[in-house]
Short mmCIF file of C-alpha atoms in Angstrom, two decimals:
data_model
loop_
_atom_site.label_atom_id
_atom_site.label_comp_id
_atom_site.label_asym_id
_atom_site.label_seq_id
_atom_site.Cartn_x
_atom_site.Cartn_y
_atom_site.Cartn_z
CA MET A 20 0.00 -0.30 0.00
CA ASP A 21 3.01 2.32 0.33
CA LEU A 22 2.41 3.68 -3.23
CA THR A 23 1.05 6.55 -4.84
CA ILE A 24 0.21 6.79 -8.62
CA VAL A 25 0.76 10.04 -10.47
CA ILE A 26 -0.59 10.56 -14.25
CA VAL A 27 0.04 13.48 -16.35
CA SER A 28 -2.60 14.27 -18.60
CA PHE A 29 -3.90 16.57 -21.33
CA LYS A 30 -7.49 16.27 -22.66
CA SER A 31 -6.95 12.31 -22.70
CA GLY A 32 -10.82 11.75 -22.29
CA ASP A 33 -11.57 7.97 -22.18
CA ILE A 34 -8.04 7.09 -22.27
CA LEU A 35 -7.50 8.31 -18.99
CA HIS A 36 -10.62 6.58 -17.66
CA ARG A 37 -9.12 3.30 -19.00
CA CYS A 38 -5.86 3.75 -17.09
CA ILE A 39 -7.37 4.71 -13.97
CA LYS A 40 -9.83 1.57 -14.16
CA SER A 41 -6.70 -0.68 -14.56
CA ILE A 42 -5.35 0.47 -11.22
CA ASP A 43 -6.31 -1.32 -7.93
CA LYS A 44 -8.80 1.26 -6.12
CA ARG A 45 -6.62 0.67 -3.03
CA TYR A 46 -3.85 2.98 -4.13
CA PRO A 47 -4.21 6.72 -4.08
CA ILE A 48 -3.76 8.57 -7.79
CA LEU A 49 -3.04 11.76 -8.40
CA VAL A 50 -3.87 13.14 -12.07
CA ILE A 51 -2.18 16.42 -13.15
CA GLU A 52 -4.81 17.77 -15.90
CA ASN A 53 -2.33 20.21 -17.70
CA SER A 54 -5.49 21.50 -19.66
CA ILE A 55 -6.85 22.91 -16.50
CA ASP A 56 -10.25 21.49 -17.13
CA ASN A 57 -12.44 22.02 -13.93
CA LYS A 58 -15.13 19.88 -15.10
CA LEU A 59 -12.75 16.97 -15.75
CA LYS A 60 -11.58 17.38 -12.25
CA LEU A 61 -15.05 17.40 -10.64
CA GLU A 62 -15.87 14.33 -12.81
CA LEU A 63 -12.89 12.24 -11.91
CA GLU A 64 -13.22 12.90 -8.23
CA GLU A 65 -16.70 12.06 -8.23
CA LYS A 66 -16.32 8.84 -10.21
CA TYR A 67 -13.17 7.62 -8.54
CA GLN A 68 -12.69 7.89 -4.57
CA ASN A 69 -9.12 6.97 -4.80
CA VAL A 70 -8.32 10.13 -7.36
CA ASN A 71 -7.38 13.54 -6.72
CA CYS A 72 -7.10 15.69 -9.77
CA ILE A 73 -4.93 18.74 -9.51
CA LEU A 74 -5.04 21.72 -11.93
CA PRO A 75 -1.93 23.66 -12.48
CA LYS A 76 -2.15 27.28 -13.25
CA ASP A 77 -0.44 26.59 -16.59
CA ASN A 78 -0.05 23.59 -19.13
CA LEU A 79 3.45 22.44 -17.22
CA GLY A 80 4.14 19.40 -19.81
CA TYR A 81 5.24 16.02 -18.58
CA GLY A 82 8.20 17.02 -16.38
CA GLY A 83 6.70 19.94 -14.56
CA GLY A 84 3.24 17.96 -14.37
CA ASN A 85 5.05 15.20 -13.10
CA ASN A 86 7.18 17.37 -10.47
CA LEU A 87 3.83 18.86 -9.18
CA GLY A 88 2.45 15.44 -8.72
CA LEU A 89 5.64 13.99 -6.91
CA SER A 90 5.67 17.03 -4.59
CA ARG A 91 2.35 15.84 -3.07
CA VAL A 92 3.36 12.21 -2.71
CA LYS A 93 3.52 11.11 1.14
CA THR A 94 4.40 7.31 0.32
CA ASN A 95 7.94 5.87 -0.03
CA TYR A 96 7.13 5.00 -3.67
CA ALA A 97 5.36 6.51 -6.85
CA LEU A 98 4.48 5.10 -10.13
CA ILE A 99 4.68 7.31 -13.02
CA LEU A 100 2.17 6.42 -15.66
CA ASN A 101 1.16 7.90 -19.09
CA PRO A 102 -2.46 8.00 -19.62
CA ASP A 103 -2.14 5.52 -22.50
CA VAL A 104 -0.99 2.92 -20.22
CA ILE A 105 -2.94 0.01 -18.86
CA LEU A 106 -1.85 -2.33 -16.08
CA LYS A 107 -2.22 -5.93 -15.72
CA LYS A 108 -3.51 -7.16 -12.47
CA ASP A 109 -0.24 -8.31 -11.26
CA SER A 110 1.58 -5.39 -12.50
CA ILE A 111 1.96 -3.66 -8.98
CA VAL A 112 2.66 -7.01 -7.13
CA ASN A 113 5.19 -7.58 -9.25
CA PHE A 114 6.56 -4.03 -8.82
CA PHE A 115 6.59 -4.82 -5.09
CA LYS A 116 8.27 -8.34 -5.53
CA SER A 117 11.03 -6.30 -7.82
CA VAL A 118 11.58 -3.89 -4.89
CA ASN A 119 11.97 -6.63 -2.41
CA LYS A 120 14.69 -8.09 -4.50
CA ASN A 121 16.41 -4.64 -5.38
CA PRO A 122 15.72 -2.33 -2.15
CA GLU A 123 18.55 -0.03 -3.08
CA PHE A 124 16.90 0.96 -6.80
CA GLY A 125 16.49 4.45 -7.94
CA ILE A 126 13.92 3.54 -10.82
CA ILE A 127 12.35 0.36 -11.97
CA ALA A 128 10.65 -0.02 -15.30
CA PRO A 129 8.34 -2.55 -16.70
CA VAL A 130 7.99 -3.85 -20.00
CA SER A 131 5.39 -3.02 -22.81
CA LEU A 132 3.61 -6.19 -24.00
CA LYS A 133 3.84 -4.48 -27.50
CA GLU A 134 7.77 -4.44 -27.43
CA LYS A 135 10.19 -7.31 -27.87
CA TYR A 136 13.16 -7.40 -25.25
CA THR A 137 15.78 -9.53 -26.93
CA ASN A 138 18.26 -9.20 -23.86
CA PHE A 139 16.07 -11.26 -21.61
CA ASN A 140 15.80 -14.87 -21.69
CA HIS A 141 11.96 -15.10 -21.47
CA ASP A 142 11.59 -18.58 -20.19
CA LYS A 143 13.58 -18.71 -17.01
CA ASP A 144 15.07 -15.26 -16.37
CA ILE A 145 14.56 -14.39 -12.63
CA ASN A 146 16.71 -11.21 -12.78
CA VAL A 147 16.15 -7.70 -13.42
CA LYS A 148 18.58 -6.05 -16.03
CA GLU A 149 20.43 -3.07 -14.86
CA VAL A 150 20.01 -0.21 -17.77
CA GLU A 151 21.24 3.07 -18.54
CA ASN A 152 17.83 4.82 -19.09
CA VAL A 153 14.09 3.72 -19.31
CA LYS A 154 11.05 4.94 -21.25
CA GLY A 155 8.99 7.82 -19.41
CA PHE A 156 5.54 5.68 -19.86
CA ALA A 157 5.73 3.69 -16.75
CA MET A 158 8.42 4.48 -14.07
CA PHE A 159 8.41 3.15 -10.38
CA PHE A 160 10.34 5.72 -8.07
CA ASN A 161 12.21 5.08 -5.01
CA MET A 162 11.27 8.58 -3.39
CA LYS A 163 14.07 8.26 -1.03
CA ASN A 164 16.64 7.52 -3.12
CA LEU A 165 15.49 10.04 -6.08
CA GLU A 166 14.94 13.05 -3.72
CA LYS A 167 18.47 14.76 -4.42
CA SER A 168 17.71 14.50 -8.13
CA ASN A 169 15.14 17.18 -7.95
CA PHE A 170 13.14 14.77 -10.47
CA PHE A 171 12.56 15.97 -13.73
CA ASP A 172 14.23 19.07 -15.53
CA GLU A 173 11.41 21.51 -16.11
CA ASN A 174 13.14 23.18 -18.89
CA PHE A 175 12.01 20.39 -21.16
CA PHE A 176 8.25 20.55 -21.79
CA LEU A 177 8.00 17.31 -23.70
CA TYR A 178 10.58 14.82 -24.66
CA LEU A 179 13.56 13.57 -23.44
CA GLU A 180 12.94 14.40 -19.63
CA GLU A 181 13.34 10.63 -18.51
CA MET A 182 16.62 10.41 -20.49
CA ASP A 183 18.04 13.68 -18.70
CA LEU A 184 16.54 12.05 -15.20
CA CYS A 185 18.16 8.69 -15.92
CA LYS A 186 21.59 9.93 -16.88
CA ARG A 187 21.76 12.22 -13.58
CA VAL A 188 20.62 9.55 -11.45
CA ARG A 189 23.08 7.24 -12.63
CA LEU A 190 25.80 9.69 -11.87
CA MET A 191 24.50 9.60 -8.42
CA ASN A 192 25.39 5.92 -8.33
CA ILE A 193 21.74 4.78 -8.28
CA LYS A 194 20.72 1.72 -9.83
CA ILE A 195 18.14 1.86 -12.84
CA PHE A 196 16.48 -1.48 -13.41
CA ILE A 197 13.97 -3.12 -16.22
CA ASP A 198 12.04 -6.04 -14.65
CA PRO A 199 10.83 -8.43 -17.37
CA PHE A 200 8.08 -9.81 -15.45
CA ILE A 201 6.34 -6.57 -14.74
CA LYS A 202 4.21 -6.19 -17.67
CA VAL A 203 1.94 -3.28 -19.11
CA GLU A 204 0.03 -2.43 -22.06
CA HIS A 205 1.46 0.74 -23.74
CA PHE A 206 -0.55 2.32 -26.52
CA GLY A 207 1.69 4.99 -27.54
CA GLY A 208 1.02 8.24 -29.27
CA THR A 209 -2.67 8.01 -28.11
CA SER A 210 -2.52 9.90 -24.77
CA HIS A 211 -4.80 12.56 -25.87
CA GLU A 212 -8.26 12.86 -27.84
CA SER A 213 -8.30 12.07 -31.25
CA LYS A 214 -9.98 15.52 -32.23
CA ILE A 215 -6.87 17.44 -31.07
CA ASN A 216 -4.47 15.34 -33.45
CA LYS A 217 -3.10 17.97 -35.59
CA PRO A 218 -2.05 20.78 -33.07
CA MET A 219 -0.63 17.89 -30.53
CA GLU A 220 1.35 16.72 -33.51
CA LEU A 221 2.74 20.10 -34.43
CA SER A 222 3.65 20.74 -30.96
CA ARG A 223 5.41 17.16 -30.73
CA ASN A 224 7.63 17.91 -33.69
CA TRP A 225 8.51 21.32 -32.20
CA HIS A 226 9.53 20.16 -28.98
CA TRP A 227 11.10 17.00 -30.39
CA MET A 228 13.44 19.21 -31.96
CA TRP A 229 14.03 21.80 -29.13
CA SER A 230 14.48 19.09 -26.65
CA THR A 231 17.15 17.32 -28.61
CA PHE A 232 19.23 20.40 -28.94
CA TYR A 233 18.82 21.09 -25.42
CA PHE A 234 19.44 17.65 -24.08
CA GLU A 235 22.77 17.49 -26.07
CA LYS A 236 23.73 20.98 -25.08
CA LYS A 237 23.34 20.27 -21.12
CA HIS A 238 25.15 17.14 -21.09
CA ASN A 239 27.76 17.60 -23.96
CA GLY A 240 28.13 21.37 -24.60
CA TYR A 241 26.87 23.92 -27.15
CA LEU A 242 29.11 22.99 -30.12
CA ASN A 243 28.14 19.31 -29.91
CA ALA A 244 24.74 20.20 -29.91
CA LEU A 245 24.98 22.20 -32.92
CA ILE A 246 26.86 19.27 -34.72
CA LYS A 247 23.98 17.10 -33.93
CA ILE A 248 21.34 19.23 -34.89
CA PHE A 249 22.47 20.78 -38.09
CA PRO A 250 21.68 17.63 -40.07
CA LYS A 251 18.15 17.47 -38.71
CA PHE A 252 17.82 21.27 -39.52
CA PHE A 253 18.81 21.20 -43.31
CA SER A 254 16.52 17.93 -43.52
CA SER A 255 13.75 19.91 -42.12
CA LEU A 256 14.31 22.73 -44.42
CA PHE A 257 14.55 20.72 -47.29
CA LYS A 258 11.13 18.83 -46.47
CA PHE A 259 9.57 22.15 -45.62
CA ILE A 260 10.52 23.68 -48.89
CA PHE A 261 9.36 20.58 -50.77
CA TYR A 262 6.08 20.12 -49.28
CA LEU A 263 5.30 23.60 -49.58
CA ILE A 264 6.14 23.77 -53.20
CA ILE A 265 3.67 20.56 -53.71
CA PHE A 266 0.84 22.48 -51.71
CA ASN A 267 0.82 19.75 -48.89
CA LYS A 268 0.03 22.00 -45.69
CA ASP A 269 -0.05 19.27 -43.27
CA LYS A 270 3.43 18.42 -44.04
CA SER A 271 4.87 21.45 -44.74
CA ASP A 272 3.38 22.71 -41.22
CA ILE A 273 5.04 19.71 -39.62
CA TYR A 274 8.48 20.69 -40.95
CA LYS A 275 8.03 24.45 -40.30
CA HIS A 276 7.44 23.56 -36.50
CA ARG A 277 10.57 21.28 -36.50
CA LEU A 278 12.59 24.07 -38.12
CA LEU A 279 11.28 26.62 -35.36
CA GLY A 280 11.90 24.01 -32.56
CA ILE A 281 15.55 24.15 -33.78
CA ILE A 282 15.92 27.76 -34.26
CA ASN A 283 14.52 28.60 -31.03
CA SER A 284 17.02 26.01 -29.10
CA VAL A 285 19.96 27.15 -30.91
CA LEU A 286 18.93 30.69 -30.15
CA LEU A 287 18.85 29.51 -26.35
CA LYS A 288 15.11 30.58 -25.91
CA LYS A 289 12.96 28.68 -23.58
CA SER A 290 10.67 25.61 -24.51
CA TRP A 291 7.51 28.34 -25.09
CA TYR A 292 5.51 26.48 -27.53
CA ARG A 293 2.14 25.11 -26.51
CA PRO A 294 -0.59 23.45 -28.66
CA SER A 295 -2.98 25.81 -29.96
CA LEU A 296 -6.52 24.40 -29.26
CA LYS A 297 -8.76 27.34 -30.43
#
């Protein structure tokens, strides 16, 4: 019972309900709703007795939203979940089995049923695998061991926050594991309502480029970040012009946003872009 679930959502609709229903009702759930939807807050808290929905003042993104939730956690462990994740009946039980075997861990991650993990002997492998980083759709945190990390870098709005956290955690000599016996369903790219697909796609492309440069600059310096981002800049520029010429607005908009993400990051501007839902 020493666990709190933290879910950061943004207009996730039925997807969020599906995620919550997969979680044992005994565990408290903190939902950080970045769309600041008071109607949804009332709906969730009325429907689920174990849910507390927190509405931030602004859209905080993945890292900032999770940090807000983690600041409210009183238990020794927290489970970060994306809304497009469904837990299996034994997922949480298996997390705690893994904790008992590896009490000094920092982060334990499950495996997604949709992904193949070739590094495990799937028949009789009883050991977790120590890794350098894990994907952010489901992360089991040892709150005491991660406290000094300050959790996520809020300069990221979207993408690579978990990679950055894992890198910093390993520098603190704290171990990160994947446990092949903890399984969840992760649907990927479906954490919001389908009607806002286009603005969310533009936002994702902007932030993927911004975060790629920022991550490299943070860990390897500005020059190395420039070297890494230049091929992506010229590729995006070429594709933007190409799709503009053939009047494919959807594609040209995507590569325009990629270019803008790169330009803003190179100019050291903050990750300011937010999806327009008007």
